[in-house]
Amino acid sequence: QVQLVESGGGLVQAGGSLRLSCAASGSIVNINVMGWYRQAPGKQRELVAAISSGGSTNYADSVKGRFTISRDNAKNTVSLQMNSLKPEDTGVYYCKADIRTTYGAVGYWGQGTQVTVSS
């Protein structure tokens, strides 16, 4: 019923930039919080950044000042602009959205996109 599709990952050198995008589709009534999480090898998945439907944002301390999250409510999309990337930013990045359908509200995850930052 609902699908999240991510794009924009890849390989970049330290100091470079990448932009991740995520589009939600399906039988969507509305979307509350949208966010990006990441999981490095051998580590737990962690919140990178989140944004409410009203535009309030929350960032992990490790990315503040370097990453910017934004969303387009009309298009049901969320993006993550990542600047000044560091090797420790390497991981699989997942989009998550709290979506209300006619059946209720559920948190949906994307399939993940790999980000690799070389030193």
PDB file of C-alpha atoms in Angstrom:
ATOM      1  CA  GLN A   1       0.000   0.000   0.000  1.00  0.00           C
ATOM      2  CA  VAL A   2       2.749   2.439   0.947  1.00  0.00           C
ATOM      3  CA  GLN A   3       6.229   2.520  -0.479  1.00  0.00           C
ATOM      4  CA  LEU A   4       9.295   4.614   0.319  1.00  0.00           C
ATOM      5  CA  VAL A   5      11.895   4.825  -2.428  1.00  0.00           C
ATOM      6  CA  GLU A   6      15.307   6.320  -1.729  1.00  0.00           C
ATOM      7  CA  SER A   7      17.922   7.606  -4.118  1.00  0.00           C
ATOM      8  CA  GLY A   8      21.169   9.522  -4.118  1.00  0.00           C
ATOM      9  CA  GLY A   9      23.683   7.380  -2.265  1.00  0.00           C
ATOM     10  CA  GLY A  10      27.153   6.666  -3.561  1.00  0.00           C
ATOM     11  CA  LEU A  11      30.883   6.974  -3.057  1.00  0.00           C
ATOM     12  CA  VAL A  12      32.435  10.347  -2.253  1.00  0.00           C
ATOM     13  CA  GLN A  13      35.723  11.605  -0.918  1.00  0.00           C
ATOM     14  CA  ALA A  14      35.975  13.180   2.505  1.00  0.00           C
ATOM     15  CA  GLY A  15      34.902  16.803   2.350  1.00  0.00           C
ATOM     16  CA  GLY A  16      32.500  16.141  -0.484  1.00  0.00           C
ATOM     17  CA  SER A  17      28.724  16.333  -0.670  1.00  0.00           C
ATOM     18  CA  LEU A  18      25.800  14.049  -1.438  1.00  0.00           C
ATOM     19  CA  ARG A  19      22.075  14.566  -1.522  1.00  0.00           C
ATOM     20  CA  LEU A  20      19.665  11.809  -0.561  1.00  0.00           C
ATOM     21  CA  SER A  21      16.019  11.832  -1.557  1.00  0.00           C
ATOM     22  CA  CYS A  22      13.062   9.730  -0.497  1.00  0.00           C
ATOM     23  CA  ALA A  23       9.605   9.637  -2.047  1.00  0.00           C
ATOM     24  CA  ALA A  24       6.547   8.136  -0.389  1.00  0.00           C
ATOM     25  CA  SER A  25       3.724   6.777  -2.512  1.00  0.00           C
ATOM     26  CA  GLY A  26       0.530   4.809  -2.049  1.00  0.00           C
ATOM     27  CA  SER A  27      -2.697   5.281  -0.129  1.00  0.00           C
ATOM     28  CA  ILE A  28      -1.449   8.127   2.038  1.00  0.00           C
ATOM     29  CA  VAL A  29      -3.769  10.297   4.100  1.00  0.00           C
ATOM     30  CA  ASN A  30      -1.009  12.350   5.676  1.00  0.00           C
ATOM     31  CA  ILE A  31       2.583  12.084   6.842  1.00  0.00           C
ATOM     32  CA  ASN A  32       3.763  13.216  10.253  1.00  0.00           C
ATOM     33  CA  VAL A  33       7.491  12.948  10.934  1.00  0.00           C
ATOM     34  CA  MET A  34       9.918  12.032   8.158  1.00  0.00           C
ATOM     35  CA  GLY A  35      13.518  11.255   8.870  1.00  0.00           C
ATOM     36  CA  TRP A  36      16.811   9.676   7.944  1.00  0.00           C
ATOM     37  CA  TYR A  37      18.609   6.993   9.907  1.00  0.00           C
ATOM     38  CA  ARG A  38      21.923   5.328   9.223  1.00  0.00           C
ATOM     39  CA  GLN A  39      23.576   2.087  10.149  1.00  0.00           C
ATOM     40  CA  ALA A  40      27.315   1.573  10.012  1.00  0.00           C
ATOM     41  CA  PRO A  41      28.797  -1.936   9.916  1.00  0.00           C
ATOM     42  CA  GLY A  42      28.649  -3.521  13.337  1.00  0.00           C
ATOM     43  CA  LYS A  43      26.680  -0.645  14.830  1.00  0.00           C
ATOM     44  CA  GLN A  44      23.067   0.028  15.682  1.00  0.00           C
ATOM     45  CA  ARG A  45      20.844   2.078  13.453  1.00  0.00           C
ATOM     46  CA  GLU A  46      20.837   5.707  14.599  1.00  0.00           C
ATOM     47  CA  LEU A  47      18.800   8.801  13.885  1.00  0.00           C
ATOM     48  CA  VAL A  48      20.559  11.300  11.633  1.00  0.00           C
ATOM     49  CA  ALA A  49      17.863  13.914  11.132  1.00  0.00           C
ATOM     50  CA  ALA A  50      14.100  14.268  11.321  1.00  0.00           C
ATOM     51  CA  ILE A  51      11.546  16.840  10.247  1.00  0.00           C
ATOM     52  CA  SER A  52       7.926  17.297  11.259  1.00  0.00           C
ATOM     53  CA  SER A  53       5.091  18.160   8.913  1.00  0.00           C
ATOM     54  CA  GLY A  54       5.360  21.725  10.195  1.00  0.00           C
ATOM     55  CA  GLY A  55       9.053  21.946   9.417  1.00  0.00           C
ATOM     56  CA  SER A  56      10.601  21.503  12.867  1.00  0.00           C
ATOM     57  CA  THR A  57      13.927  19.711  12.589  1.00  0.00           C
ATOM     58  CA  ASN A  58      16.093  17.564  14.816  1.00  0.00           C
ATOM     59  CA  TYR A  59      19.684  16.518  14.108  1.00  0.00           C
ATOM     60  CA  ALA A  60      22.201  14.159  15.614  1.00  0.00           C
ATOM     61  CA  ASP A  61      25.019  16.137  17.232  1.00  0.00           C
ATOM     62  CA  SER A  62      27.523  14.525  14.873  1.00  0.00           C
ATOM     63  CA  VAL A  63      25.902  16.056  11.774  1.00  0.00           C
ATOM     64  CA  LYS A  64      24.781  19.463  13.020  1.00  0.00           C
ATOM     65  CA  GLY A  65      26.056  22.217  10.774  1.00  0.00           C
ATOM     66  CA  ARG A  66      26.895  19.788   7.966  1.00  0.00           C
ATOM     67  CA  PHE A  67      23.585  18.101   7.061  1.00  0.00           C
ATOM     68  CA  THR A  68      20.275  19.725   6.208  1.00  0.00           C
ATOM     69  CA  ILE A  69      16.950  17.917   6.079  1.00  0.00           C
ATOM     70  CA  SER A  70      14.018  19.279   4.084  1.00  0.00           C
ATOM     71  CA  ARG A  71      10.667  18.050   2.848  1.00  0.00           C
ATOM     72  CA  ASP A  72       8.003  18.805   0.294  1.00  0.00           C
ATOM     73  CA  ASN A  73       4.622  18.019   1.803  1.00  0.00           C
ATOM     74  CA  ALA A  74       2.815  18.349  -1.518  1.00  0.00           C
ATOM     75  CA  LYS A  75       5.059  15.711  -3.115  1.00  0.00           C
ATOM     76  CA  ASN A  76       5.521  13.508  -0.013  1.00  0.00           C
ATOM     77  CA  THR A  77       9.269  13.718  -0.305  1.00  0.00           C
ATOM     78  CA  VAL A  78      12.123  14.249   2.121  1.00  0.00           C
ATOM     79  CA  SER A  79      15.719  15.076   1.281  1.00  0.00           C
ATOM     80  CA  LEU A  80      19.005  15.125   3.141  1.00  0.00           C
ATOM     81  CA  GLN A  81      21.766  17.426   1.925  1.00  0.00           C
ATOM     82  CA  MET A  82      25.066  16.166   3.291  1.00  0.00           C
ATOM     83  CA  ASN A  83      28.084  18.473   3.132  1.00  0.00           C
ATOM     84  CA  SER A  84      31.609  18.200   4.510  1.00  0.00           C
ATOM     85  CA  LEU A  85      31.266  14.441   4.621  1.00  0.00           C
ATOM     86  CA  LYS A  86      33.564  12.425   6.853  1.00  0.00           C
ATOM     87  CA  PRO A  87      34.571   8.751   6.690  1.00  0.00           C
ATOM     88  CA  GLU A  88      32.539   8.170   9.855  1.00  0.00           C
ATOM     89  CA  ASP A  89      29.402   9.155   7.918  1.00  0.00           C
ATOM     90  CA  THR A  90      29.734   5.902   5.969  1.00  0.00           C
ATOM     91  CA  GLY A  91      26.798   3.549   6.282  1.00  0.00           C
ATOM     92  CA  VAL A  92      23.456   2.527   4.897  1.00  0.00           C
ATOM     93  CA  TYR A  93      21.001   5.409   5.085  1.00  0.00           C
ATOM     94  CA  TYR A  94      17.331   4.644   5.580  1.00  0.00           C
ATOM     95  CA  CYS A  95      14.353   6.902   5.100  1.00  0.00           C
ATOM     96  CA  LYS A  96      11.542   6.570   7.633  1.00  0.00           C
ATOM     97  CA  ALA A  97       8.113   8.152   7.574  1.00  0.00           C
ATOM     98  CA  ASP A  98       5.200   8.043  10.009  1.00  0.00           C
ATOM     99  CA  ILE A  99       2.322   7.666   7.579  1.00  0.00           C
ATOM    100  CA  ARG A 100      -1.390   7.622   8.164  1.00  0.00           C
ATOM    101  CA  THR A 101      -3.483   5.589   5.740  1.00  0.00           C
ATOM    102  CA  THR A 102      -7.159   4.702   5.951  1.00  0.00           C
ATOM    103  CA  TYR A 103      -6.079   1.753   8.108  1.00  0.00           C
ATOM    104  CA  GLY A 104      -4.205   3.771  10.698  1.00  0.00           C
ATOM    105  CA  ALA A 105      -0.758   5.257  11.355  1.00  0.00           C
ATOM    106  CA  VAL A 106       2.386   3.191  10.865  1.00  0.00           C
ATOM    107  CA  GLY A 107       6.093   3.877  10.564  1.00  0.00           C
ATOM    108  CA  TYR A 108       7.403   2.858   7.146  1.00  0.00           C
ATOM    109  CA  TRP A 109      11.029   2.301   6.131  1.00  0.00           C
ATOM    110  CA  GLY A 110      12.778   2.594   2.815  1.00  0.00           C
ATOM    111  CA  GLN A 111      15.082  -0.099   1.492  1.00  0.00           C
ATOM    112  CA  GLY A 112      18.248   1.831   2.321  1.00  0.00           C
ATOM    113  CA  THR A 113      20.932   3.468   0.217  1.00  0.00           C
ATOM    114  CA  GLN A 114      24.670   3.061   0.711  1.00  0.00           C
ATOM    115  CA  VAL A 115      26.831   6.086   1.444  1.00  0.00           C
ATOM    116  CA  THR A 116      30.585   5.546   1.445  1.00  0.00           C
ATOM    117  CA  VAL A 117      33.011   8.331   2.314  1.00  0.00           C
ATOM    118  CA  SER A 118      36.638   7.623   1.544  1.00  0.00           C
ATOM    119  CA  SER A 119      39.496   9.285   3.408  1.00  0.00           C
TER     120      SER A 119
END
